[in-house]
mmCIF file of C-alpha atoms in Angstrom:
data_model
loop_
_atom_site.group_PDB
_atom_site.id
_atom_site.type_symbol
_atom_site.label_atom_id
_atom_site.label_comp_id
_atom_site.label_asym_id
_atom_site.label_seq_id
_atom_site.Cartn_x
_atom_site.Cartn_y
_atom_site.Cartn_z
ATOM 1 C CA PRO S 1 4.765 -44.218 54.851
ATOM 2 C CA ARG S 2 4.682 -40.846 53.056
ATOM 3 C CA VAL S 3 1.093 -39.718 52.487
ATOM 4 C CA LEU S 4 0.471 -38.686 48.896
ATOM 5 C CA SER S 5 -0.782 -35.104 49.000
ATOM 6 C CA THR S 6 -2.145 -35.155 45.458
ATOM 7 C CA ARG S 7 -5.755 -36.262 45.112
ATOM 8 C CA ASN S 8 -6.779 -37.437 41.696
ATOM 9 C CA ASP S 9 -10.507 -36.849 42.251
ATOM 10 C CA ILE S 10 -10.276 -33.034 42.417
ATOM 11 C CA ARG S 11 -9.024 -30.473 39.899
ATOM 12 C CA ASP S 12 -5.575 -28.867 40.018
ATOM 13 C CA CYS S 13 -5.590 -25.618 38.040
ATOM 14 C CA SER S 14 -2.031 -24.707 39.111
ATOM 15 C CA ALA S 15 -0.551 -27.736 37.306
ATOM 16 C CA ASP S 16 0.785 -27.332 33.775
ATOM 17 C CA PRO S 17 -1.262 -28.445 31.950
ATOM 18 C CA PRO S 18 -4.134 -28.146 34.470
ATOM 19 C CA TYR S 19 -5.378 -31.472 35.830
ATOM 20 C CA LEU S 20 -9.126 -32.202 35.670
ATOM 21 C CA PRO S 21 -10.739 -35.337 37.117
ATOM 22 C CA PRO S 22 -13.156 -37.252 34.865
ATOM 23 C CA THR S 23 -16.076 -35.825 36.892
ATOM 24 C CA ALA S 24 -15.337 -32.256 35.705
ATOM 25 C CA THR S 25 -17.419 -30.693 32.913
ATOM 26 C CA ASN S 26 -15.729 -28.834 30.061
ATOM 27 C CA THR S 27 -17.556 -25.480 30.084
ATOM 28 C CA THR S 28 -15.277 -23.512 27.722
ATOM 29 C CA ALA S 29 -17.800 -23.399 24.847
ATOM 30 C CA ARG S 30 -20.760 -22.622 27.159
ATOM 31 C CA VAL S 31 -18.982 -19.748 28.909
ATOM 32 C CA ALA S 32 -17.782 -18.320 25.558
ATOM 33 C CA LEU S 33 -21.336 -18.490 24.196
ATOM 34 C CA LEU S 34 -22.724 -16.671 27.243
ATOM 35 C CA ARG S 35 -20.033 -13.979 26.992
ATOM 36 C CA GLY S 36 -20.955 -13.332 23.364
ATOM 37 C CA ILE S 37 -24.623 -12.923 24.317
ATOM 38 C CA MET S 38 -23.677 -10.665 27.258
ATOM 39 C CA GLN S 39 -21.676 -8.462 24.901
ATOM 40 C CA SER S 40 -24.628 -8.054 22.537
ATOM 41 C CA HIS S 41 -26.775 -6.916 25.514
ATOM 42 C CA GLY S 42 -24.115 -4.521 26.836
ATOM 43 C CA VAL S 43 -23.721 -6.584 30.020
ATOM 44 C CA HIS S 44 -20.385 -6.600 31.920
ATOM 45 C CA ALA S 45 -21.338 -9.153 34.601
ATOM 46 C CA TYR S 46 -24.172 -11.670 34.693
ATOM 47 C CA ILE S 47 -25.417 -13.306 37.912
ATOM 48 C CA VAL S 48 -26.814 -16.862 37.726
ATOM 49 C CA PRO S 49 -28.612 -18.333 40.799
ATOM 50 C CA SER S 50 -29.477 -21.951 41.615
ATOM 51 C CA THR S 51 -33.197 -21.211 42.141
ATOM 52 C CA ASP S 52 -36.179 -21.152 39.783
ATOM 53 C CA ALA S 53 -39.027 -18.668 39.267
ATOM 54 C CA HIS S 54 -40.887 -19.974 42.343
ATOM 55 C CA MET S 55 -37.986 -19.830 44.818
ATOM 56 C CA ASN S 56 -37.869 -23.636 45.095
ATOM 57 C CA GLU S 57 -34.958 -25.312 46.842
ATOM 58 C CA TYR S 58 -35.383 -28.347 44.583
ATOM 59 C CA ILE S 59 -35.727 -27.588 40.883
ATOM 60 C CA SER S 60 -36.521 -29.321 37.601
ATOM 61 C CA GLU S 61 -33.831 -30.188 35.033
ATOM 62 C CA ARG S 62 -35.133 -27.390 32.823
ATOM 63 C CA ASP S 63 -34.343 -24.844 35.557
ATOM 64 C CA ALA S 64 -30.832 -26.169 36.348
ATOM 65 C CA ARG S 65 -29.150 -23.211 34.641
ATOM 66 C CA LEU S 66 -26.303 -23.040 37.149
ATOM 67 C CA GLY S 67 -25.588 -26.758 36.667
ATOM 68 C CA TRP S 68 -25.568 -26.480 32.870
ATOM 69 C CA LEU S 69 -23.316 -23.412 32.811
ATOM 70 C CA THR S 70 -20.761 -24.496 35.433
ATOM 71 C CA GLY S 71 -21.011 -28.302 35.678
ATOM 72 C CA PHE S 72 -21.656 -27.929 39.434
ATOM 73 C CA THR S 73 -24.700 -29.957 40.521
ATOM 74 C CA GLY S 74 -25.041 -28.990 44.211
ATOM 75 C CA SER S 75 -28.434 -27.654 45.335
ATOM 76 C CA ALA S 76 -27.186 -24.182 46.349
ATOM 77 C CA GLY S 77 -24.829 -21.777 44.637
ATOM 78 C CA THR S 78 -24.406 -18.558 42.665
ATOM 79 C CA ALA S 79 -22.266 -17.952 39.586
ATOM 80 C CA VAL S 80 -21.048 -14.641 38.168
ATOM 81 C CA VAL S 81 -19.552 -14.348 34.684
ATOM 82 C CA THR S 82 -17.681 -11.323 33.308
ATOM 83 C CA GLN S 83 -15.840 -11.002 29.981
ATOM 84 C CA ASP S 84 -12.611 -12.395 31.444
ATOM 85 C CA LYS S 85 -13.526 -14.071 34.747
ATOM 86 C CA ALA S 86 -16.040 -16.568 36.094
ATOM 87 C CA ALA S 87 -16.660 -17.548 39.725
ATOM 88 C CA LEU S 88 -18.935 -19.854 41.702
ATOM 89 C CA TRP S 89 -19.972 -19.259 45.323
ATOM 90 C CA THR S 90 -21.208 -22.178 47.417
ATOM 91 C CA ASP S 91 -21.218 -23.296 51.052
ATOM 92 C CA SER S 92 -18.967 -25.804 52.830
ATOM 93 C CA ARG S 93 -21.260 -28.770 52.118
ATOM 94 C CA TYR S 94 -20.226 -28.531 48.478
ATOM 95 C CA TRP S 95 -16.577 -27.421 48.328
ATOM 96 C CA THR S 96 -15.170 -30.883 47.553
ATOM 97 C CA GLN S 97 -17.958 -31.588 45.091
ATOM 98 C CA ALA S 98 -17.279 -28.266 43.321
ATOM 99 C CA GLU S 99 -13.553 -29.104 43.002
ATOM 100 C CA ARG S 100 -14.573 -32.378 41.340
ATOM 101 C CA GLU S 101 -17.148 -30.880 38.967
ATOM 102 C CA LEU S 102 -15.755 -27.483 37.938
ATOM 103 C CA ASP S 103 -13.131 -27.025 35.234
ATOM 104 C CA CYS S 104 -10.480 -24.295 35.321
ATOM 105 C CA ASN S 105 -12.735 -21.641 33.770
ATOM 106 C CA TRP S 106 -14.149 -21.180 37.268
ATOM 107 C CA GLU S 107 -12.811 -19.725 40.514
ATOM 108 C CA LEU S 108 -14.385 -21.375 43.565
ATOM 109 C CA GLN S 109 -15.371 -18.832 46.242
ATOM 110 C CA ARG S 110 -15.837 -20.433 49.646
ATOM 111 C CA THR S 111 -18.474 -18.042 50.978
ATOM 112 C CA THR S 112 -22.115 -17.411 50.170
ATOM 113 C CA SER S 113 -22.736 -13.845 51.337
ATOM 114 C CA ILE S 114 -24.056 -11.359 48.805
ATOM 115 C CA GLU S 115 -21.575 -8.836 50.245
ATOM 116 C CA SER S 116 -18.680 -11.056 49.117
ATOM 117 C CA ILE S 117 -20.244 -11.519 45.657
ATOM 118 C CA GLY S 118 -20.707 -7.742 45.479
ATOM 119 C CA MET S 119 -17.051 -7.096 46.425
ATOM 120 C CA TRP S 120 -15.897 -9.518 43.707
ATOM 121 C CA ILE S 121 -18.141 -7.801 41.129
ATOM 122 C CA LEU S 122 -16.811 -4.353 42.090
ATOM 123 C CA LYS S 123 -13.242 -5.572 41.467
ATOM 124 C CA ALA S 124 -14.114 -7.363 38.223
ATOM 125 C CA VAL S 125 -16.442 -4.816 36.604
ATOM 126 C CA PRO S 126 -15.202 -1.354 35.592
ATOM 127 C CA ALA S 127 -16.999 1.818 36.706
ATOM 128 C CA GLU S 128 -20.130 2.588 34.642
ATOM 129 C CA GLY S 129 -20.463 -1.160 33.958
ATOM 130 C CA ASN S 130 -23.782 -3.023 33.842
ATOM 131 C CA VAL S 131 -24.422 -5.923 36.218
ATOM 132 C CA SER S 132 -27.403 -7.967 35.003
ATOM 133 C CA LEU S 133 -29.680 -10.748 36.191
ATOM 134 C CA ASP S 134 -33.066 -12.270 35.434
ATOM 135 C CA PRO S 135 -35.455 -10.585 37.925
ATOM 136 C CA PHE S 136 -37.796 -13.597 37.736
ATOM 137 C CA LEU S 137 -35.155 -15.824 39.397
ATOM 138 C CA PHE S 138 -34.386 -13.625 42.425
ATOM 139 C CA SER S 139 -36.398 -13.030 45.570
ATOM 140 C CA ILE S 140 -37.262 -9.472 46.544
ATOM 141 C CA ASP S 141 -34.786 -9.671 49.466
ATOM 142 C CA THR S 142 -31.945 -10.978 47.292
ATOM 143 C CA TRP S 143 -32.502 -8.279 44.673
ATOM 144 C CA ASN S 144 -32.449 -5.613 47.412
ATOM 145 C CA SER S 145 -29.209 -7.083 48.815
ATOM 146 C CA TYR S 146 -27.483 -6.841 45.408
ATOM 147 C CA SER S 147 -28.864 -3.336 44.985
ATOM 148 C CA ARG S 148 -27.342 -2.325 48.348
ATOM 149 C CA ALA S 149 -24.013 -4.039 47.559
ATOM 150 C CA LEU S 150 -23.632 -2.028 44.318
ATOM 151 C CA HIS S 151 -25.223 1.209 45.578
ATOM 152 C CA GLY S 152 -23.121 4.307 44.946
ATOM 153 C CA SER S 153 -20.454 2.299 43.079
ATOM 154 C CA SER S 154 -21.320 3.729 39.628
ATOM 155 C CA ARG S 155 -22.229 0.201 38.467
ATOM 156 C CA THR S 156 -25.834 -0.311 37.339
ATOM 157 C CA LEU S 157 -27.947 -3.289 38.433
ATOM 158 C CA LEU S 158 -29.880 -4.002 35.247
ATOM 159 C CA PRO S 159 -32.811 -6.461 35.233
ATOM 160 C CA LEU S 160 -33.104 -8.346 31.931
ATOM 161 C CA GLU S 161 -36.308 -10.279 31.269
ATOM 162 C CA THR S 162 -34.542 -12.321 28.592
ATOM 163 C CA ASN S 163 -32.589 -15.041 30.391
ATOM 164 C CA LEU S 164 -29.109 -15.073 28.844
ATOM 165 C CA VAL S 165 -28.264 -18.598 30.036
ATOM 166 C CA ASP S 166 -31.440 -19.892 28.358
ATOM 167 C CA GLN S 167 -30.321 -18.195 25.142
ATOM 168 C CA ALA S 168 -26.922 -19.888 25.329
ATOM 169 C CA TRP S 169 -28.488 -23.247 26.277
ATOM 170 C CA GLY S 170 -30.799 -23.031 23.252
ATOM 171 C CA ASP S 171 -32.549 -26.194 22.052
ATOM 172 C CA GLN S 172 -30.364 -28.366 24.291
ATOM 173 C CA ARG S 173 -32.397 -27.121 27.265
ATOM 174 C CA PRO S 174 -34.765 -29.814 28.617
ATOM 175 C CA LEU S 175 -38.433 -29.393 27.688
ATOM 176 C CA PRO S 176 -41.051 -28.406 30.295
ATOM 177 C CA SER S 177 -42.731 -31.298 32.101
ATOM 178 C CA SER S 178 -45.694 -32.856 30.310
ATOM 179 C CA ARG S 179 -46.754 -35.081 33.213
ATOM 180 C CA GLU S 180 -50.356 -35.081 34.349
ATOM 181 C CA ILE S 181 -51.649 -32.732 37.045
ATOM 182 C CA TYR S 182 -54.226 -34.662 39.070
ATOM 183 C CA SER S 183 -56.829 -34.013 41.786
ATOM 184 C CA LEU S 184 -56.040 -35.210 45.296
ATOM 185 C CA PRO S 185 -58.988 -37.411 46.388
ATOM 186 C CA ALA S 186 -61.323 -35.812 48.955
ATOM 187 C CA GLU S 187 -60.433 -38.566 51.466
ATOM 188 C CA PHE S 188 -57.007 -36.912 51.940
ATOM 189 C CA THR S 189 -57.876 -33.217 52.078
ATOM 190 C CA GLY S 190 -60.578 -32.696 54.684
ATOM 191 C CA SER S 191 -61.873 -29.619 52.831
ATOM 192 C CA SER S 192 -62.806 -28.860 49.227
ATOM 193 C CA TRP S 193 -60.972 -26.235 47.205
ATOM 194 C CA GLN S 194 -64.149 -24.154 47.190
ATOM 195 C CA GLU S 195 -64.100 -24.072 51.021
ATOM 196 C CA LYS S 196 -60.436 -23.078 50.977
ATOM 197 C CA VAL S 197 -61.076 -20.245 48.488
ATOM 198 C CA ALA S 198 -63.972 -18.991 50.649
ATOM 199 C CA GLY S 199 -61.655 -19.008 53.697
ATOM 200 C CA ILE S 200 -58.985 -16.954 51.904
ATOM 201 C CA ARG S 201 -61.591 -14.459 50.644
ATOM 202 C CA GLN S 202 -62.825 -14.097 54.222
ATOM 203 C CA ARG S 203 -59.261 -13.255 55.323
ATOM 204 C CA MET S 204 -59.100 -10.631 52.557
ATOM 205 C CA GLU S 205 -62.317 -9.011 53.806
ATOM 206 C CA GLN S 206 -61.134 -9.052 57.423
ATOM 207 C CA HIS S 207 -57.743 -7.477 56.653
ATOM 208 C CA VAL S 208 -57.529 -3.819 57.639
ATOM 209 C CA ARG S 209 -56.250 -2.891 54.128
ATOM 210 C CA ARG S 210 -59.062 -4.801 52.345
ATOM 211 C CA PRO S 211 -56.888 -6.253 49.549
ATOM 212 C CA THR S 212 -58.710 -6.935 46.271
ATOM 213 C CA ALA S 213 -56.467 -9.848 45.232
ATOM 214 C CA VAL S 214 -53.986 -12.433 46.504
ATOM 215 C CA LEU S 215 -51.063 -13.431 44.253
ATOM 216 C CA LEU S 216 -49.651 -16.939 44.769
ATOM 217 C CA SER S 217 -46.163 -17.777 43.470
ATOM 218 C CA GLY S 218 -45.152 -20.670 45.772
ATOM 219 C CA LEU S 219 -45.952 -23.945 44.002
ATOM 220 C CA GLU S 220 -47.268 -25.624 47.150
ATOM 221 C CA GLU S 221 -49.684 -22.692 47.678
ATOM 222 C CA THR S 222 -51.546 -23.319 44.411
ATOM 223 C CA ALA S 223 -51.342 -27.112 44.850
ATOM 224 C CA TRP S 224 -52.846 -26.858 48.356
ATOM 225 C CA LEU S 225 -55.540 -24.319 47.437
ATOM 226 C CA PHE S 226 -56.997 -26.368 44.574
ATOM 227 C CA ASN S 227 -56.249 -29.855 46.015
ATOM 228 C CA LEU S 228 -54.122 -30.614 42.952
ATOM 229 C CA ARG S 229 -50.791 -32.435 42.712
ATOM 230 C CA GLY S 230 -48.143 -32.961 40.027
ATOM 231 C CA GLU S 231 -44.661 -34.349 39.415
ATOM 232 C CA ASP S 232 -42.755 -31.451 37.856
ATOM 233 C CA ILE S 233 -39.922 -31.541 40.401
ATOM 234 C CA PRO S 234 -38.358 -34.799 41.672
ATOM 235 C CA TYR S 235 -39.519 -35.716 45.214
ATOM 236 C CA ASN S 236 -41.974 -32.769 45.331
ATOM 237 C CA PRO S 237 -45.667 -33.292 44.453
ATOM 238 C CA VAL S 238 -46.077 -29.880 42.780
ATOM 239 C CA PHE S 239 -46.542 -28.404 39.298
ATOM 240 C CA TYR S 240 -45.652 -25.064 37.695
ATOM 241 C CA ALA S 241 -48.450 -22.538 38.252
ATOM 242 C CA TYR S 242 -49.389 -19.103 39.560
ATOM 243 C CA THR S 243 -52.745 -18.023 40.996
ATOM 244 C CA LEU S 244 -54.402 -14.613 41.166
ATOM 245 C CA LEU S 245 -57.450 -14.822 43.457
ATOM 246 C CA THR S 246 -59.781 -11.808 43.678
ATOM 247 C CA ASN S 247 -63.082 -11.326 45.543
ATOM 248 C CA THR S 248 -65.046 -12.418 42.483
ATOM 249 C CA THR S 249 -62.631 -14.211 40.114
ATOM 250 C CA ILE S 250 -59.998 -16.967 40.176
ATOM 251 C CA SER S 251 -57.206 -17.057 37.574
ATOM 252 C CA LEU S 252 -54.989 -20.149 37.478
ATOM 253 C CA PHE S 253 -51.929 -19.846 35.228
ATOM 254 C CA VAL S 254 -51.012 -23.388 34.247
ATOM 255 C CA GLU S 255 -50.468 -25.572 31.174
ATOM 256 C CA GLU S 256 -54.133 -26.532 30.725
ATOM 257 C CA SER S 257 -53.484 -29.585 28.519
ATOM 258 C CA ARG S 258 -51.749 -31.303 31.454
ATOM 259 C CA LEU S 259 -54.779 -31.231 33.769
ATOM 260 C CA SER S 260 -56.501 -34.602 34.162
ATOM 261 C CA ALA S 261 -60.143 -34.704 33.045
ATOM 262 C CA ALA S 262 -61.262 -34.922 36.691
ATOM 263 C CA ALA S 263 -59.073 -31.949 37.696
ATOM 264 C CA ARG S 264 -60.424 -29.804 34.847
ATOM 265 C CA GLU S 265 -64.018 -30.776 35.665
ATOM 266 C CA SER S 266 -63.480 -29.904 39.336
ATOM 267 C CA LEU S 267 -62.050 -26.459 38.498
ATOM 268 C CA ARG S 268 -64.821 -25.671 35.990
ATOM 269 C CA SER S 269 -67.664 -26.902 38.225
ATOM 270 C CA GLY S 270 -68.483 -23.400 39.502
ATOM 271 C CA CYS S 271 -68.675 -21.706 36.091
ATOM 272 C CA PRO S 272 -69.937 -19.124 35.574
ATOM 273 C CA GLY S 273 -69.640 -17.404 38.947
ATOM 274 C CA PRO S 274 -67.182 -16.429 41.707
ATOM 275 C CA LEU S 275 -66.083 -20.082 42.129
ATOM 276 C CA CYS S 276 -65.224 -20.522 38.441
ATOM 277 C CA VAL S 277 -61.514 -21.092 37.854
ATOM 278 C CA GLU S 278 -60.363 -19.352 34.666
ATOM 279 C CA LEU S 279 -57.457 -21.282 33.182
ATOM 280 C CA GLN S 280 -54.773 -19.145 31.552
ATOM 281 C CA ALA S 281 -51.401 -19.997 30.011
ATOM 282 C CA TYR S 282 -48.565 -20.248 32.566
ATOM 283 C CA GLY S 283 -46.511 -17.649 30.678
ATOM 284 C CA GLN S 284 -49.305 -15.052 30.773
ATOM 285 C CA VAL S 285 -49.001 -14.212 34.481
ATOM 286 C CA SER S 286 -46.863 -11.071 34.017
ATOM 287 C CA ALA S 287 -49.087 -9.589 31.311
ATOM 288 C CA HIS S 288 -52.248 -10.364 33.295
ATOM 289 C CA LEU S 289 -50.813 -8.875 36.496
ATOM 290 C CA ARG S 290 -49.673 -5.738 34.642
ATOM 291 C CA TYR S 291 -53.202 -5.267 33.306
ATOM 292 C CA TYR S 292 -54.832 -5.963 36.683
ATOM 293 C CA ALA S 293 -52.511 -3.546 38.503
ATOM 294 C CA GLN S 294 -53.759 -0.633 36.372
ATOM 295 C CA GLY S 295 -57.066 -0.641 38.246
ATOM 296 C CA ASN S 296 -57.979 0.605 41.714
ATOM 297 C CA VAL S 297 -56.598 -2.514 43.406
ATOM 298 C CA THR S 298 -54.468 -3.808 46.291
ATOM 299 C CA VAL S 299 -52.484 -7.024 45.721
ATOM 300 C CA TRP S 300 -51.589 -9.130 48.765
ATOM 301 C CA LEU S 301 -48.471 -11.268 48.398
ATOM 302 C CA GLY S 302 -45.928 -13.201 50.443
ATOM 303 C CA THR S 303 -42.445 -11.820 49.876
ATOM 304 C CA GLU S 304 -40.720 -15.162 50.650
ATOM 305 C CA TYR S 305 -41.924 -16.800 47.424
ATOM 306 C CA THR S 306 -42.525 -13.861 45.078
ATOM 307 C CA THR S 307 -39.755 -12.958 42.639
ATOM 308 C CA TYR S 308 -38.566 -9.401 42.187
ATOM 309 C CA GLY S 309 -39.772 -9.647 38.569
ATOM 310 C CA LEU S 310 -43.438 -10.078 39.543
ATOM 311 C CA TYR S 311 -43.164 -7.733 42.522
ATOM 312 C CA GLY S 312 -41.807 -4.978 40.277
ATOM 313 C CA ILE S 313 -44.924 -5.087 38.052
ATOM 314 C CA ILE S 314 -47.221 -3.866 40.850
ATOM 315 C CA PRO S 315 -46.980 -0.165 41.819
ATOM 316 C CA GLN S 316 -45.720 0.203 45.395
ATOM 317 C CA GLU S 317 -48.873 1.916 46.672
ATOM 318 C CA LYS S 318 -51.001 -1.024 45.416
ATOM 319 C CA LEU S 319 -49.006 -3.667 47.288
ATOM 320 C CA LEU S 320 -49.789 -5.403 50.548
ATOM 321 C CA GLU S 321 -46.593 -7.241 51.533
ATOM 322 C CA GLU S 322 -46.245 -9.837 54.264
ATOM 323 C CA ASN S 323 -43.595 -12.547 54.642
ATOM 324 C CA TYR S 324 -46.110 -15.271 53.809
ATOM 325 C CA SER S 325 -49.345 -15.133 51.848
ATOM 326 C CA PRO S 326 -52.630 -15.929 53.630
ATOM 327 C CA VAL S 327 -52.649 -19.258 51.743
ATOM 328 C CA MET S 328 -49.253 -20.242 53.185
ATOM 329 C CA ILE S 329 -50.516 -19.361 56.669
ATOM 330 C CA ALA S 330 -53.790 -21.306 56.200
ATOM 331 C CA LYS S 331 -51.928 -24.301 54.733
ATOM 332 C CA ALA S 332 -49.658 -24.423 57.797
ATOM 333 C CA VAL S 333 -52.604 -25.107 60.122
ATOM 334 C CA LYS S 334 -53.759 -28.665 59.488
ATOM 335 C CA ASN S 335 -57.432 -29.532 59.953
ATOM 336 C CA ALA S 336 -58.417 -32.576 62.045
ATOM 337 C CA HIS S 337 -58.695 -34.802 58.978
ATOM 338 C CA GLU S 338 -55.278 -33.762 57.655
ATOM 339 C CA GLN S 339 -53.770 -34.482 61.071
ATOM 340 C CA GLU S 340 -55.302 -37.946 61.003
ATOM 341 C CA MET S 341 -53.901 -38.531 57.489
ATOM 342 C CA LEU S 342 -50.418 -37.344 58.575
ATOM 343 C CA ARG S 343 -50.387 -39.800 61.477
ATOM 344 C CA ALA S 344 -51.576 -42.642 59.237
ATOM 345 C CA ALA S 345 -48.827 -41.844 56.702
ATOM 346 C CA HIS S 346 -46.205 -41.921 59.471
ATOM 347 C CA VAL S 347 -47.486 -45.287 60.693
ATOM 348 C CA ARG S 348 -47.202 -46.751 57.177
ATOM 349 C CA ASP S 349 -43.711 -45.301 56.836
ATOM 350 C CA ALA S 350 -42.701 -46.676 60.244
ATOM 351 C CA VAL S 351 -43.771 -50.149 59.130
ATOM 352 C CA ALA S 352 -41.414 -49.851 56.139
ATOM 353 C CA VAL S 353 -38.554 -48.661 58.377
ATOM 354 C CA VAL S 354 -39.072 -51.516 60.867
ATOM 355 C CA GLN S 355 -39.101 -54.015 57.964
ATOM 356 C CA TYR S 356 -35.867 -52.434 56.749
ATOM 357 C CA LEU S 357 -34.102 -52.664 60.120
ATOM 358 C CA LEU S 358 -35.096 -56.327 60.399
ATOM 359 C CA TRP S 359 -33.767 -56.970 56.870
ATOM 360 C CA LEU S 360 -30.503 -55.184 57.730
ATOM 361 C CA GLU S 361 -30.034 -57.299 60.870
ATOM 362 C CA LYS S 362 -30.243 -60.458 58.781
ATOM 363 C CA THR S 363 -28.377 -59.237 55.687
ATOM 364 C CA VAL S 364 -25.432 -57.190 56.985
ATOM 365 C CA PRO S 365 -23.722 -60.136 58.761
ATOM 366 C CA GLN S 366 -23.743 -62.017 55.437
ATOM 367 C CA GLY S 367 -21.769 -59.152 53.851
ATOM 368 C CA GLN S 368 -24.371 -58.730 51.129
ATOM 369 C CA VAL S 369 -25.445 -55.134 51.556
ATOM 370 C CA ASP S 370 -23.709 -51.825 50.896
ATOM 371 C CA GLU S 371 -24.980 -48.249 51.346
ATOM 372 C CA PHE S 372 -26.401 -48.048 47.833
ATOM 373 C CA SER S 373 -28.239 -51.382 47.767
ATOM 374 C CA GLY S 374 -29.470 -50.647 51.302
ATOM 375 C CA ALA S 375 -30.971 -47.337 50.168
ATOM 376 C CA GLN S 376 -32.590 -49.049 47.164
ATOM 377 C CA HIS S 377 -34.173 -51.677 49.430
ATOM 378 C CA MET S 378 -35.490 -48.947 51.761
ATOM 379 C CA ASP S 379 -37.150 -47.229 48.779
ATOM 380 C CA ALA S 380 -38.707 -50.519 47.611
ATOM 381 C CA LEU S 381 -40.202 -51.168 51.057
ATOM 382 C CA ARG S 382 -41.685 -47.665 51.142
ATOM 383 C CA TRP S 383 -43.112 -48.023 47.631
ATOM 384 C CA ALA S 384 -44.848 -51.231 48.715
ATOM 385 C CA GLN S 385 -46.911 -49.321 51.285
ATOM 386 C CA GLN S 386 -50.431 -48.256 50.340
ATOM 387 C CA HIS S 387 -50.798 -44.717 48.861
ATOM 388 C CA SER S 388 -47.013 -44.356 48.419
ATOM 389 C CA ARG S 389 -45.922 -41.707 45.917
ATOM 390 C CA GLY S 390 -42.230 -42.299 46.529
ATOM 391 C CA PRO S 391 -39.699 -40.776 48.956
ATOM 392 C CA SER S 392 -39.594 -37.060 49.794
ATOM 393 C CA PHE S 393 -35.876 -36.842 48.948
ATOM 394 C CA GLN S 394 -33.165 -39.149 47.692
ATOM 395 C CA SER S 395 -31.991 -41.487 50.441
ATOM 396 C CA ILE S 396 -28.948 -40.149 52.292
ATOM 397 C CA SER S 397 -27.191 -43.352 53.229
ATOM 398 C CA ALA S 398 -24.080 -43.898 55.314
ATOM 399 C CA SER S 399 -22.599 -46.524 57.600
ATOM 400 C CA GLY S 400 -19.538 -47.021 59.747
#
């Protein structure tokens, strides 16, 4: 029999009129809105990443700018919009998904290299044009790669602190999380946050450059340091925060109203003094850092999790850059108690998996289980285990 070559679950932009599957999002109004805002800022091309301000792989709904603008919901991608073109770059995991979710405003580019994005921009943007992005959504490395790609091309890479997608999104943009930030009980941590802070300060003193402060941008860094947890991002027990730790002060930039009473009490227990955590508004980190960097200081940071926006605030001669901050390095080495807790967690999880396999053996022959209901049952068995806070990612379920 002749195989039908037309698939009705992916778009066909060459048809007249173009064919879009029901899974595609109509982005005409969104793209037009963004182009109007770009014009008012004198921007010829705008780059939109899939990350957030903390370089997270998984992000909150509020940070899903790429998804809102393009309709594409994969976890990795980059979009570029000019006045007459729009393109999305993503890797091979997501090509079919992109063809289902994008409408015909978008060209799908089947590469992910910044060189290829740069080449496309050079063709699409006239000489003397401005190429803009939000510097608080790009890592230092990624910014430098774009800078190299456009170097000597007579196009200007222009950082804009106002996020143009957020402006277009307006009051439709999801609100920040209001869920509680709670203290992790001492039985799980093996060391108090005060001990951890003392350990990091010791590393600062022992470093040949004698840094005066450590800046933490990675969400798990702050969560680990203060033994706090949250639920701002699905499947990740973190919350939005920055930390600036000096030899004598601790500044935690977080939405204070969300801290549980116990968490707030724990952080304030050392006040006044060098173990007093000063709580500041999450949005104040740039202003505070700018002020701090005016002094005779050296700021130690990990380049993997720090955005170009924050990095650019600190004068070059006052920076101590390493791939990972001393907190990320300390966090990677588990103490004896943490190791014990990890093993216990794996035993509890193994019990759930064994229960699941037994259930499958009985249920599959009856024809009563499919991939979705199987995944749901797996989650339920895990939730039933003591101390469960849910899975670490959505079940990836397949059979046959």
